[in-house]
Amino acid sequence: GTGIVGRSGWVELTASDTGGNGFFLVFDNALTNSDGGAFPVAPSRRLVFPHVDRDTVLHIVNTGNQSNPATAVLAYNNTGVPVGGTTISLGPKAGWTGRITDLLPSLTALDGYVVFDTQGDIFSTSSDTLVGMQSYQRGDAAIVIGQRDSEVVTTGYAVHVAAGGGYTTRLKLVNPAAVPQQLVLTLNGANVQRTIPPSGRLDESLAQMFNIS
């Protein structure tokens, strides 16, 4: 509406009773690019953005009533090696939007993942106040919600994949642990095994993984 046209920010939803479920949509005026995501159910002290390159736009919000003066921003490559880090200050109820190169200009070739952590140094107090998402455009728009530490899974499902006919599916999995993770992946009864190194990321197409021609 006219009250928010031309302004950027974020929205907090508070239910009056038992609450519910929902999602939001982002689209342009011509409706040529659109995507959506689920509402984050709770803020976190640490958020993982599983796919970040120079074109990815990161959106991070401090939902708390206190400042987070030293929020850490840490970038990793697929092997788990830290490739850059800095801190930003987030005021109460404030946010930040930008690309990783706005904070770390040297990471023009980054193809990895990024972590935001409210405990950016030994003098900072950890607080569960962060929500966020990442967005990028490859012909169409795409949104991925920032993932909380508590959202790690031991068994997960991709409910729709496509390969061939001009379509491709890539699997991107982050291992936040300090030890390797052994994975078994199954597609149409065929199994493959992969190992993600400590703090590493798996980024592979299903066609290559399962030898689909």
PDB file of C-alpha atoms in Angstrom, residues 26-146:
ATOM      1  CA  VAL A  26       8.394 -11.572  -3.547  1.00  0.00           C
ATOM      2  CA  PHE A  27       7.725 -10.543  -7.151  1.00  0.00           C
ATOM      3  CA  ASP A  28       8.302  -7.690  -9.569  1.00  0.00           C
ATOM      4  CA  ASN A  29       5.647  -5.418 -11.078  1.00  0.00           C
ATOM      5  CA  ALA A  30       5.572  -7.361 -14.350  1.00  0.00           C
ATOM      6  CA  LEU A  31       5.214 -10.689 -12.495  1.00  0.00           C
ATOM      7  CA  THR A  32       8.125 -12.079 -14.543  1.00  0.00           C
ATOM      8  CA  ASN A  33      10.195 -12.983 -11.474  1.00  0.00           C
ATOM      9  CA  SER A  34       8.746 -14.410  -8.299  1.00  0.00           C
ATOM     10  CA  ASP A  35       9.582 -16.735  -5.443  1.00  0.00           C
ATOM     11  CA  GLY A  36       8.559 -17.268  -1.859  1.00  0.00           C
ATOM     12  CA  GLY A  37       9.584 -18.786   1.422  1.00  0.00           C
ATOM     13  CA  ALA A  38       8.179 -19.981   4.722  1.00  0.00           C
ATOM     14  CA  PHE A  39       8.058 -17.674   7.727  1.00  0.00           C
ATOM     15  CA  PRO A  40      11.064 -18.293   9.999  1.00  0.00           C
ATOM     16  CA  VAL A  41       9.517 -19.873  13.085  1.00  0.00           C
ATOM     17  CA  ALA A  42      12.017 -18.440  15.580  1.00  0.00           C
ATOM     18  CA  PRO A  43      15.112 -16.218  15.611  1.00  0.00           C
ATOM     19  CA  SER A  44      18.541 -17.756  16.162  1.00  0.00           C
ATOM     20  CA  ARG A  45      21.958 -16.665  17.416  1.00  0.00           C
ATOM     21  CA  ARG A  46      23.555 -18.202  14.301  1.00  0.00           C
ATOM     22  CA  LEU A  47      22.289 -18.407  10.717  1.00  0.00           C
ATOM     23  CA  VAL A  48      23.742 -20.354   7.787  1.00  0.00           C
ATOM     24  CA  PHE A  49      23.223 -19.224   4.184  1.00  0.00           C
ATOM     25  CA  PRO A  50      24.024 -22.351   2.152  1.00  0.00           C
ATOM     26  CA  HIS A  51      24.674 -20.850  -1.285  1.00  0.00           C
ATOM     27  CA  VAL A  52      26.538 -17.565  -1.615  1.00  0.00           C
ATOM     28  CA  ASP A  53      28.457 -16.105  -4.528  1.00  0.00           C
ATOM     29  CA  ARG A  54      29.184 -12.553  -5.667  1.00  0.00           C
ATOM     30  CA  ASP A  55      25.624 -12.098  -6.976  1.00  0.00           C
ATOM     31  CA  THR A  56      23.766 -13.417  -3.924  1.00  0.00           C
ATOM     32  CA  VAL A  57      21.913 -10.747  -1.939  1.00  0.00           C
ATOM     33  CA  LEU A  58      21.889 -11.383   1.817  1.00  0.00           C
ATOM     34  CA  HIS A  59      19.181 -10.020   4.112  1.00  0.00           C
ATOM     35  CA  ILE A  60      19.731 -10.182   7.887  1.00  0.00           C
ATOM     36  CA  VAL A  61      17.561  -8.753  10.697  1.00  0.00           C
ATOM     37  CA  ASN A  62      18.151  -8.288  14.425  1.00  0.00           C
ATOM     38  CA  THR A  63      14.671  -8.855  15.870  1.00  0.00           C
ATOM     39  CA  GLY A  64      15.790  -8.066  19.425  1.00  0.00           C
ATOM     40  CA  ASN A  65      15.443  -4.914  21.497  1.00  0.00           C
ATOM     41  CA  GLN A  66      19.204  -4.674  22.081  1.00  0.00           C
ATOM     42  CA  SER A  67      22.020  -3.974  19.636  1.00  0.00           C
ATOM     43  CA  ASN A  68      24.281  -6.716  18.302  1.00  0.00           C
ATOM     44  CA  PRO A  69      27.410  -4.572  17.928  1.00  0.00           C
ATOM     45  CA  ALA A  70      29.763  -7.345  16.774  1.00  0.00           C
ATOM     46  CA  THR A  71      27.813  -9.785  14.613  1.00  0.00           C
ATOM     47  CA  ALA A  72      30.323 -12.046  12.891  1.00  0.00           C
ATOM     48  CA  VAL A  73      30.156 -12.680   9.139  1.00  0.00           C
ATOM     49  CA  LEU A  74      32.155 -15.775   8.147  1.00  0.00           C
ATOM     50  CA  ALA A  75      32.593 -17.148   4.616  1.00  0.00           C
ATOM     51  CA  TYR A  76      33.661 -20.725   3.819  1.00  0.00           C
ATOM     52  CA  ASN A  77      34.483 -22.636   0.658  1.00  0.00           C
ATOM     53  CA  ASN A  78      33.332 -26.173  -0.119  1.00  0.00           C
ATOM     54  CA  THR A  79      36.336 -27.761   1.601  1.00  0.00           C
ATOM     55  CA  GLY A  80      35.478 -26.063   4.901  1.00  0.00           C
ATOM     56  CA  VAL A  81      38.315 -23.542   4.774  1.00  0.00           C
ATOM     57  CA  PRO A  82      37.410 -20.027   6.046  1.00  0.00           C
ATOM     58  CA  VAL A  83      38.062 -17.603   3.188  1.00  0.00           C
ATOM     59  CA  GLY A  84      37.049 -14.350   4.875  1.00  0.00           C
ATOM     60  CA  GLY A  85      35.472 -12.808   7.907  1.00  0.00           C
ATOM     61  CA  THR A  86      34.394  -9.508   9.406  1.00  0.00           C
ATOM     62  CA  THR A  87      31.857  -8.093  11.864  1.00  0.00           C
ATOM     63  CA  ILE A  88      28.905  -5.774  11.439  1.00  0.00           C
ATOM     64  CA  SER A  89      26.795  -3.856  13.936  1.00  0.00           C
ATOM     65  CA  LEU A  90      23.048  -4.452  13.957  1.00  0.00           C
ATOM     66  CA  GLY A  91      20.946  -2.033  15.983  1.00  0.00           C
ATOM     67  CA  PRO A  92      17.756  -3.048  17.789  1.00  0.00           C
ATOM     68  CA  LYS A  93      15.049  -4.059  15.287  1.00  0.00           C
ATOM     69  CA  ALA A  94      17.471  -3.149  12.491  1.00  0.00           C
ATOM     70  CA  GLY A  95      18.647  -5.038   9.426  1.00  0.00           C
ATOM     71  CA  TRP A  96      21.293  -5.179   6.728  1.00  0.00           C
ATOM     72  CA  THR A  97      20.984  -6.043   3.040  1.00  0.00           C
ATOM     73  CA  GLY A  98      23.834  -6.439   0.601  1.00  0.00           C
ATOM     74  CA  ARG A  99      26.239  -8.745  -1.179  1.00  0.00           C
ATOM     75  CA  ILE A 100      29.159 -10.510   0.455  1.00  0.00           C
ATOM     76  CA  THR A 101      31.544  -8.325  -1.562  1.00  0.00           C
ATOM     77  CA  ASP A 102      30.073  -5.248   0.148  1.00  0.00           C
ATOM     78  CA  LEU A 103      31.570  -6.572   3.398  1.00  0.00           C
ATOM     79  CA  LEU A 104      34.519  -8.556   2.043  1.00  0.00           C
ATOM     80  CA  PRO A 105      35.512  -7.010  -1.313  1.00  0.00           C
ATOM     81  CA  SER A 106      38.158  -9.654  -2.029  1.00  0.00           C
ATOM     82  CA  LEU A 107      35.595 -12.483  -2.281  1.00  0.00           C
ATOM     83  CA  THR A 108      34.613 -11.855  -5.893  1.00  0.00           C
ATOM     84  CA  ALA A 109      35.194 -15.541  -6.740  1.00  0.00           C
ATOM     85  CA  LEU A 110      33.387 -16.985  -3.693  1.00  0.00           C
ATOM     86  CA  ASP A 111      31.236 -20.052  -4.302  1.00  0.00           C
ATOM     87  CA  GLY A 112      30.468 -21.370  -0.850  1.00  0.00           C
ATOM     88  CA  TYR A 113      28.386 -20.506   2.183  1.00  0.00           C
ATOM     89  CA  VAL A 114      28.197 -17.737   4.791  1.00  0.00           C
ATOM     90  CA  VAL A 115      27.471 -17.754   8.527  1.00  0.00           C
ATOM     91  CA  PHE A 116      26.155 -14.840  10.615  1.00  0.00           C
ATOM     92  CA  ASP A 117      26.785 -15.218  14.369  1.00  0.00           C
ATOM     93  CA  THR A 118      25.722 -12.758  17.081  1.00  0.00           C
ATOM     94  CA  GLN A 119      28.765 -13.730  19.171  1.00  0.00           C
ATOM     95  CA  GLY A 120      31.360 -12.112  16.958  1.00  0.00           C
ATOM     96  CA  ASP A 121      34.082 -11.833  19.604  1.00  0.00           C
ATOM     97  CA  ILE A 122      34.867 -13.020  23.130  1.00  0.00           C
ATOM     98  CA  PHE A 123      33.326  -9.884  24.631  1.00  0.00           C
ATOM     99  CA  SER A 124      29.979 -10.271  22.820  1.00  0.00           C
ATOM    100  CA  THR A 125      26.884 -11.838  24.327  1.00  0.00           C
ATOM    101  CA  SER A 126      25.171 -14.491  22.250  1.00  0.00           C
ATOM    102  CA  SER A 127      21.485 -13.763  21.566  1.00  0.00           C
ATOM    103  CA  ASP A 128      18.773 -15.616  19.652  1.00  0.00           C
ATOM    104  CA  THR A 129      17.665 -12.618  17.605  1.00  0.00           C
ATOM    105  CA  LEU A 130      18.665 -13.232  13.960  1.00  0.00           C
ATOM    106  CA  VAL A 131      16.390 -14.035  11.039  1.00  0.00           C
ATOM    107  CA  GLY A 132      17.316 -13.711   7.403  1.00  0.00           C
ATOM    108  CA  MET A 133      17.178 -14.908   3.846  1.00  0.00           C
ATOM    109  CA  GLN A 134      19.256 -14.915   0.688  1.00  0.00           C
ATOM    110  CA  SER A 135      18.030 -14.069  -2.797  1.00  0.00           C
ATOM    111  CA  TYR A 136      19.542 -14.330  -6.235  1.00  0.00           C
ATOM    112  CA  GLN A 137      18.462 -14.249  -9.846  1.00  0.00           C
ATOM    113  CA  ARG A 138      19.336 -16.709 -12.613  1.00  0.00           C
ATOM    114  CA  GLY A 139      16.681 -15.849 -15.181  1.00  0.00           C
ATOM    115  CA  ASP A 140      14.076 -16.219 -12.430  1.00  0.00           C
ATOM    116  CA  ALA A 141      14.289 -15.149  -8.795  1.00  0.00           C
ATOM    117  CA  ALA A 142      15.078 -17.546  -5.951  1.00  0.00           C
ATOM    118  CA  ILE A 143      14.825 -17.195  -2.172  1.00  0.00           C
ATOM    119  CA  VAL A 144      16.417 -19.379   0.515  1.00  0.00           C
ATOM    120  CA  ILE A 145      15.664 -18.744   4.199  1.00  0.00           C
ATOM    121  CA  GLY A 146      18.674 -18.510   6.525  1.00  0.00           C
TER     122      GLY A 146
END
